Amino acid sequence: MNIQSCVEVRNEWDIVKARQEGRNIAKELGFGSVDQARITTAISELARNIYLYAGKGRIEISNLDSSGKIGLRIIASDDGPGIKDIRKVMEDGFTTSGGLGAGLPGVKRLMDEFSIDSKENEGTEIITTKWLR
Amino acid sequence: MRIPILKLHEYLLITIQVDLDDKTALQFQEDLLEKIHNTGAKGVVIDLTSVDMIDSFIAKVLGDVVRMSNLMGAKVVLTGIQPAVAITLIDLGIMLKNVPTALDLEQGLDKLKQELGG
Ligand SMILES: Nc1ncnc2c1ncn2[C@@H]1O[C@H](COP(=O)(O)OP(=O)(O)OP(=O)(O)O)[C@@H](O)[C@H]1O
Ligand SMILES: [Mg+2]
């Protein structure tokens, strides 16, 4: 089984589309309602960040199957301005847009694995995974 | 898309039944304040029973709408927050402090009656 979904994020509607896509895949893989909500919320945060800070980008959702362990992986990537100080944006409450600053540190807590790769003026790629328990 | 706001005596009732996009959420904020102003409503119940996800943006809009309504003299109670939603809000680090909540619409209305009647 190989599930692959890619949502281009260009407007508010695409944020909704990406998270609905994520919920469907999470359901299909057998995640319970709490983890479905966690995955959906993480996608919403990442998609909104793309829309707000990079203008456009994409959310890729795929399933992982590594030695019997089932997982769902989200890759959020954009060619936007990038993140200068990654340590800073991972602090609770840090925001440059008047938000709650809960998004990125929140995604890290919602998911099991989390990594950011970002270069100023080149873009940002965030990869995060949730394993089925 | 617009979220319907029902008036019942001095209360306003809202049941959110759509997957909220950002524009709809902000439009709702505006519509509710307008409605409070026009009707002089003293209490508002926002029922979230059908909402299966609240992210940081929607949480901020909800928190703001409670505070703004308070400024206008109306009390707001959020009802029906699903267990999965409560758990993800805590994961996000969002406590919705000072936001009154109740288990369901009925208890939400009771809470308002108590606060306003007393
Ligand atoms: N894809 C991105 N490209 C460039 N900068 C980003 C990107 N994602 C996040 N950032 C930066 O990281 C900061 C923190 O993001 P985070 O999602 O944690 O909080 P927020 O978006 O400001 O508020 P919230 O998500 O709570 O509404 C943002 O304010 C922004 O400056
Ligand atoms: Mg954010």
CSV table of C-alpha atoms and ligand atoms in Angstrom, one decimal:
chain,number,residue,atom,x,y,z
A,1,MET,CA,0.0,0.0,0.0
A,2,ASN,CA,1.4,3.4,-0.9
A,3,ILE,CA,-0.6,6.5,-0.3
A,4,GLN,CA,0.6,9.8,-1.6
A,5,SER,CA,-1.0,13.1,-1.6
A,6,CYS,CA,0.2,16.5,-2.6
A,7,VAL,CA,-1.7,19.7,-2.0
A,8,GLU,CA,-0.5,23.0,-3.4
A,9,VAL,CA,-1.0,25.8,-0.8
A,10,ARG,CA,-1.9,29.2,-2.3
A,11,ASN,CA,-4.9,30.4,-0.4
A,12,GLU,CA,-7.0,29.8,2.8
A,13,TRP,CA,-9.1,27.1,1.1
A,14,ASP,CA,-6.0,25.0,0.4
A,15,ILE,CA,-5.3,24.9,4.1
A,16,VAL,CA,-8.7,23.3,4.7
A,17,LYS,CA,-8.1,21.0,1.7
A,18,ALA,CA,-4.7,19.9,3.0
A,19,ARG,CA,-6.0,19.0,6.5
A,20,GLN,CA,-9.0,17.2,5.1
A,21,GLU,CA,-6.7,15.2,2.9
A,22,GLY,CA,-4.6,14.4,6.0
A,23,ARG,CA,-7.5,13.3,8.1
A,24,ASN,CA,-8.6,10.9,5.4
A,25,ILE,CA,-5.2,9.4,5.1
A,26,ALA,CA,-4.8,9.1,8.9
A,27,LYS,CA,-8.2,7.4,9.1
A,28,GLU,CA,-7.3,5.0,6.3
A,29,LEU,CA,-4.0,4.1,8.1
A,30,GLY,CA,-5.9,3.3,11.2
A,31,PHE,CA,-5.1,6.2,13.5
A,32,GLY,CA,-7.6,6.8,16.3
A,33,SER,CA,-9.6,10.0,16.7
A,34,VAL,CA,-7.1,11.7,18.9
A,35,ASP,CA,-4.2,11.1,16.6
A,36,GLN,CA,-6.3,12.0,13.6
A,37,ALA,CA,-7.0,15.4,15.3
A,38,ARG,CA,-3.3,15.8,16.1
A,39,ILE,CA,-2.3,15.1,12.5
A,40,THR,CA,-5.0,17.3,11.1
A,41,THR,CA,-4.0,20.1,13.4
A,42,ALA,CA,-0.3,19.8,12.5
A,43,ILE,CA,-1.1,20.0,8.8
A,44,SER,CA,-3.2,23.0,9.4
A,45,GLU,CA,-0.4,24.8,11.2
A,46,LEU,CA,2.2,24.0,8.6
A,47,ALA,CA,-0.1,24.9,5.7
A,48,ARG,CA,-1.0,28.2,7.3
A,49,ASN,CA,2.6,29.1,7.9
A,50,ILE,CA,3.3,28.4,4.2
A,51,TYR,CA,0.4,30.6,3.2
A,52,LEU,CA,1.3,33.4,5.6
A,53,TYR,CA,5.1,33.5,5.4
A,54,ALA,CA,6.0,32.1,2.0
A,55,GLY,CA,2.9,32.9,0.0
A,56,LYS,CA,2.8,29.4,-1.6
A,57,GLY,CA,4.2,26.0,-1.2
A,58,ARG,CA,3.1,22.4,-0.8
A,59,ILE,CA,2.0,19.8,1.7
A,60,GLU,CA,2.9,16.2,0.8
A,61,ILE,CA,1.4,13.4,2.9
A,62,SER,CA,2.6,9.9,2.6
A,63,ASN,CA,2.5,6.6,4.5
A,64,LEU,CA,5.6,4.9,5.9
A,65,ASP,CA,6.0,1.2,6.4
A,66,SER,CA,9.3,0.5,8.0
A,67,SER,CA,9.8,-3.0,9.4
A,68,GLY,CA,6.2,-3.4,10.2
A,69,LYS,CA,5.8,0.1,11.8
A,70,ILE,CA,3.2,2.2,10.1
A,71,GLY,CA,3.6,5.9,10.0
A,72,LEU,CA,2.2,9.0,8.4
A,73,ARG,CA,4.7,11.6,7.1
A,74,ILE,CA,4.1,15.2,6.3
A,75,ILE,CA,6.5,17.2,4.2
A,76,ALA,CA,5.8,21.0,4.2
A,77,SER,CA,8.0,22.9,1.7
A,78,ASP,CA,8.2,26.3,0.2
A,79,ASP,CA,10.6,28.6,-1.6
A,80,GLY,CA,9.8,31.5,0.7
A,81,PRO,CA,12.0,33.8,2.8
A,82,GLY,CA,13.2,31.0,5.0
A,83,ILE,CA,13.7,31.0,8.8
A,84,LYS,CA,16.7,32.9,10.1
A,85,ASP,CA,16.8,31.6,13.7
A,86,ILE,CA,15.3,28.2,14.0
A,87,ARG,CA,15.8,28.0,17.7
A,88,LYS,CA,13.8,31.1,18.2
A,89,VAL,CA,10.8,30.0,16.1
A,90,MET,CA,10.6,26.8,18.1
A,91,GLU,CA,10.0,28.8,21.3
A,92,ASP,CA,6.4,28.9,22.6
A,93,GLY,CA,4.9,32.3,21.9
A,94,PHE,CA,7.4,33.5,19.3
A,95,THR,CA,5.6,35.1,16.4
A,96,THR,CA,6.3,37.7,13.7
A,97,SER,CA,2.6,38.0,12.7
A,98,GLY,CA,0.7,38.6,15.9
A,99,GLY,CA,-0.3,35.0,16.1
A,100,LEU,CA,-0.1,32.9,19.3
A,101,GLY,CA,3.3,31.6,18.3
A,102,ALA,CA,2.0,28.1,19.1
A,103,GLY,CA,2.3,26.6,15.6
A,104,LEU,CA,5.8,25.1,15.2
A,105,PRO,CA,6.4,24.1,18.8
A,106,GLY,CA,2.9,22.8,18.8
A,107,VAL,CA,3.5,20.6,15.7
A,108,LYS,CA,6.6,19.2,17.3
A,109,ARG,CA,4.5,18.1,20.4
A,110,LEU,CA,1.6,16.8,18.3
A,111,MET,CA,3.9,14.6,16.1
A,112,ASP,CA,6.6,12.0,17.0
A,113,GLU,CA,9.4,13.2,14.8
A,114,PHE,CA,10.1,16.7,13.6
A,115,SER,CA,12.9,18.4,11.6
A,116,ILE,CA,13.3,21.8,9.9
A,117,ASP,CA,15.6,22.6,7.1
A,118,SER,CA,15.7,26.2,6.1
A,119,LYS,CA,17.9,28.6,4.3
A,120,GLU,CA,17.4,32.4,4.2
A,121,ASN,CA,15.9,33.5,0.9
A,122,GLU,CA,15.7,30.0,-0.4
A,123,GLY,CA,12.9,28.4,1.5
A,124,THR,CA,11.9,26.0,4.2
A,125,GLU,CA,11.2,22.3,4.4
A,126,ILE,CA,9.7,20.7,7.5
A,127,ILE,CA,9.4,17.0,7.8
A,128,THR,CA,7.3,15.4,10.5
A,129,THR,CA,6.1,11.9,11.3
A,130,LYS,CA,3.5,10.3,13.4
A,131,TRP,CA,3.7,6.5,14.1
A,132,LEU,CA,0.8,4.3,14.6
A,133,ARG,CA,0.8,2.7,18.0
B,1,MET,CA,-19.7,31.1,3.7
B,2,ARG,CA,-21.4,32.5,6.8
B,3,ILE,CA,-22.2,30.9,10.1
B,4,PRO,CA,-25.8,31.3,11.1
B,5,ILE,CA,-26.4,33.1,14.5
B,6,LEU,CA,-29.7,32.3,16.1
B,7,LYS,CA,-31.4,34.6,18.7
B,8,LEU,CA,-33.4,33.0,21.6
B,9,HIS,CA,-34.8,35.5,24.1
B,10,GLU,CA,-31.7,37.5,25.3
B,11,TYR,CA,-29.3,34.8,24.1
B,12,LEU,CA,-27.5,34.2,20.8
B,13,LEU,CA,-26.8,30.6,19.8
B,14,ILE,CA,-24.2,29.4,17.3
B,15,THR,CA,-23.5,25.9,16.2
B,16,ILE,CA,-20.4,25.6,14.2
B,17,GLN,CA,-20.9,22.8,11.7
B,18,VAL,CA,-18.4,23.5,9.0
B,19,ASP,CA,-14.7,23.0,8.7
B,20,LEU,CA,-13.7,26.6,9.5
B,21,ASP,CA,-11.4,28.3,7.0
B,22,ASP,CA,-9.7,31.5,8.1
B,23,LYS,CA,-12.0,33.9,6.2
B,24,THR,CA,-15.2,32.2,7.6
B,25,ALA,CA,-13.8,32.4,11.1
B,26,LEU,CA,-13.0,36.1,10.8
B,27,GLN,CA,-16.4,36.8,9.2
B,28,PHE,CA,-18.0,35.0,12.1
B,29,GLN,CA,-16.2,37.2,14.6
B,30,GLU,CA,-17.4,40.3,12.9
B,31,ASP,CA,-21.0,39.0,12.4
B,32,LEU,CA,-21.3,38.0,16.1
B,33,LEU,CA,-20.1,41.4,17.4
B,34,GLU,CA,-22.5,43.1,15.0
B,35,LYS,CA,-25.4,40.9,16.2
B,36,ILE,CA,-24.6,41.5,19.9
B,37,HIS,CA,-24.7,45.2,19.1
B,38,ASN,CA,-28.0,45.1,17.2
B,39,THR,CA,-29.8,42.8,19.6
B,40,GLY,CA,-28.4,43.8,23.0
B,41,ALA,CA,-27.9,40.1,23.7
B,42,LYS,CA,-26.4,39.4,27.1
B,43,GLY,CA,-25.3,35.9,26.6
B,44,VAL,CA,-23.8,33.8,23.8
B,45,VAL,CA,-23.3,30.1,23.4
B,46,ILE,CA,-20.9,28.8,20.8
B,47,ASP,CA,-21.4,25.1,20.3
B,48,LEU,CA,-18.4,23.2,19.0
B,49,THR,CA,-19.8,19.7,19.1
B,50,SER,CA,-19.2,19.1,15.4
B,51,VAL,CA,-15.8,20.7,15.3
B,52,ASP,CA,-13.1,18.0,14.9
B,53,MET,CA,-10.0,20.3,14.8
B,54,ILE,CA,-9.0,23.6,16.4
B,55,ASP,CA,-5.6,24.9,15.4
B,56,SER,CA,-3.8,27.9,16.8
B,57,PHE,CA,-5.5,30.4,14.4
B,58,ILE,CA,-9.0,29.2,15.2
B,59,ALA,CA,-8.2,29.1,18.9
B,60,LYS,CA,-7.0,32.7,18.7
B,61,VAL,CA,-10.2,33.8,16.9
B,62,LEU,CA,-12.3,32.1,19.5
B,63,GLY,CA,-10.4,33.6,22.4
B,64,ASP,CA,-10.6,37.0,20.8
B,65,VAL,CA,-14.3,36.7,20.2
B,66,VAL,CA,-14.9,35.9,23.9
B,67,ARG,CA,-12.9,38.9,25.0
B,68,MET,CA,-14.4,41.3,22.4
B,69,SER,CA,-17.9,40.2,23.4
B,70,ASN,CA,-17.1,40.7,27.1
B,71,LEU,CA,-16.1,44.3,26.2
B,72,MET,CA,-19.5,44.7,24.7
B,73,GLY,CA,-21.2,43.4,27.8
B,74,ALA,CA,-22.1,39.9,26.6
B,75,LYS,CA,-20.9,36.7,28.2
B,76,VAL,CA,-19.8,33.8,26.0
B,77,VAL,CA,-19.7,30.1,26.8
B,78,LEU,CA,-18.0,27.6,24.5
B,79,THR,CA,-19.7,24.2,24.6
B,80,GLY,CA,-19.2,20.7,23.3
B,81,ILE,CA,-15.4,20.7,22.8
B,82,GLN,CA,-14.6,17.1,21.8
B,83,PRO,CA,-12.0,15.1,23.8
B,84,ALA,CA,-9.6,14.9,20.8
B,85,VAL,CA,-9.8,18.6,20.3
B,86,ALA,CA,-9.2,19.3,24.0
B,87,ILE,CA,-6.1,17.1,23.9
B,88,THR,CA,-4.7,18.8,20.8
B,89,LEU,CA,-5.2,22.2,22.3
B,90,ILE,CA,-3.2,21.3,25.3
B,91,ASP,CA,-0.5,19.8,23.0
B,92,LEU,CA,-0.4,23.1,21.2
B,93,GLY,CA,0.0,24.8,24.5
B,94,ILE,CA,-3.3,26.7,24.3
B,95,MET,CA,-5.2,26.8,27.5
B,96,LEU,CA,-8.0,29.2,26.5
B,97,LYS,CA,-7.6,30.7,29.9
B,98,ASN,CA,-10.6,32.6,31.3
B,99,VAL,CA,-12.8,31.3,28.6
B,100,PRO,CA,-16.0,29.8,30.1
B,101,THR,CA,-16.8,26.3,28.8
B,102,ALA,CA,-19.6,23.8,29.4
B,103,LEU,CA,-20.2,20.2,28.4
B,104,ASP,CA,-23.1,20.8,26.1
B,105,LEU,CA,-25.5,23.5,24.9
B,106,GLU,CA,-28.0,22.9,27.7
B,107,GLN,CA,-25.3,23.3,30.4
B,108,GLY,CA,-24.0,26.3,28.6
B,109,LEU,CA,-27.3,28.0,28.7
B,110,ASP,CA,-27.7,27.1,32.4
B,111,LYS,CA,-24.3,28.6,33.1
B,112,LEU,CA,-25.3,31.8,31.4
B,113,LYS,CA,-28.6,32.0,33.2
B,114,GLN,CA,-26.8,31.6,36.5
B,115,GLU,CA,-24.2,34.3,35.8
B,116,LEU,CA,-26.7,36.7,34.4
B,117,GLY,CA,-29.5,36.0,36.7
B,118,GLY,CA,-27.4,36.3,39.9
C,1,LIG,N1,7.4,28.5,6.2
C,1,LIG,C1,7.9,29.5,6.8
C,1,LIG,N2,8.7,30.4,6.2
C,1,LIG,C2,9.2,31.5,6.8
C,1,LIG,N3,9.0,31.8,8.1
C,1,LIG,C3,8.3,30.9,8.8
C,1,LIG,C4,7.7,29.8,8.2
C,1,LIG,N4,7.0,29.1,9.2
C,1,LIG,C5,7.1,29.8,10.3
C,1,LIG,N5,7.9,30.9,10.1
C,1,LIG,C6,8.3,31.9,11.2
C,1,LIG,O1,8.2,31.3,12.4
C,1,LIG,C7,7.4,32.0,13.3
C,1,LIG,C8,6.8,31.0,14.3
C,1,LIG,O2,5.8,30.2,13.6
C,1,LIG,P1,4.6,29.6,14.4
C,1,LIG,O3,3.8,28.8,13.5
C,1,LIG,O4,5.2,28.8,15.6
C,1,LIG,O5,3.8,30.8,15.1
C,1,LIG,P2,2.9,31.9,14.3
C,1,LIG,O6,2.6,31.4,12.9
C,1,LIG,O7,3.6,33.2,14.4
C,1,LIG,O8,1.6,31.9,15.2
C,1,LIG,P3,0.5,30.8,15.3
C,1,LIG,O9,1.0,29.6,14.4
C,1,LIG,O10,0.4,30.4,16.7
C,1,LIG,O11,-0.8,31.4,14.7
C,1,LIG,C9,6.5,32.8,12.5
C,1,LIG,O12,6.0,33.9,13.1
C,1,LIG,C10,7.4,33.1,11.2
C,1,LIG,O13,8.2,34.2,11.5
C,2,MG,MG,1.9,29.5,12.6
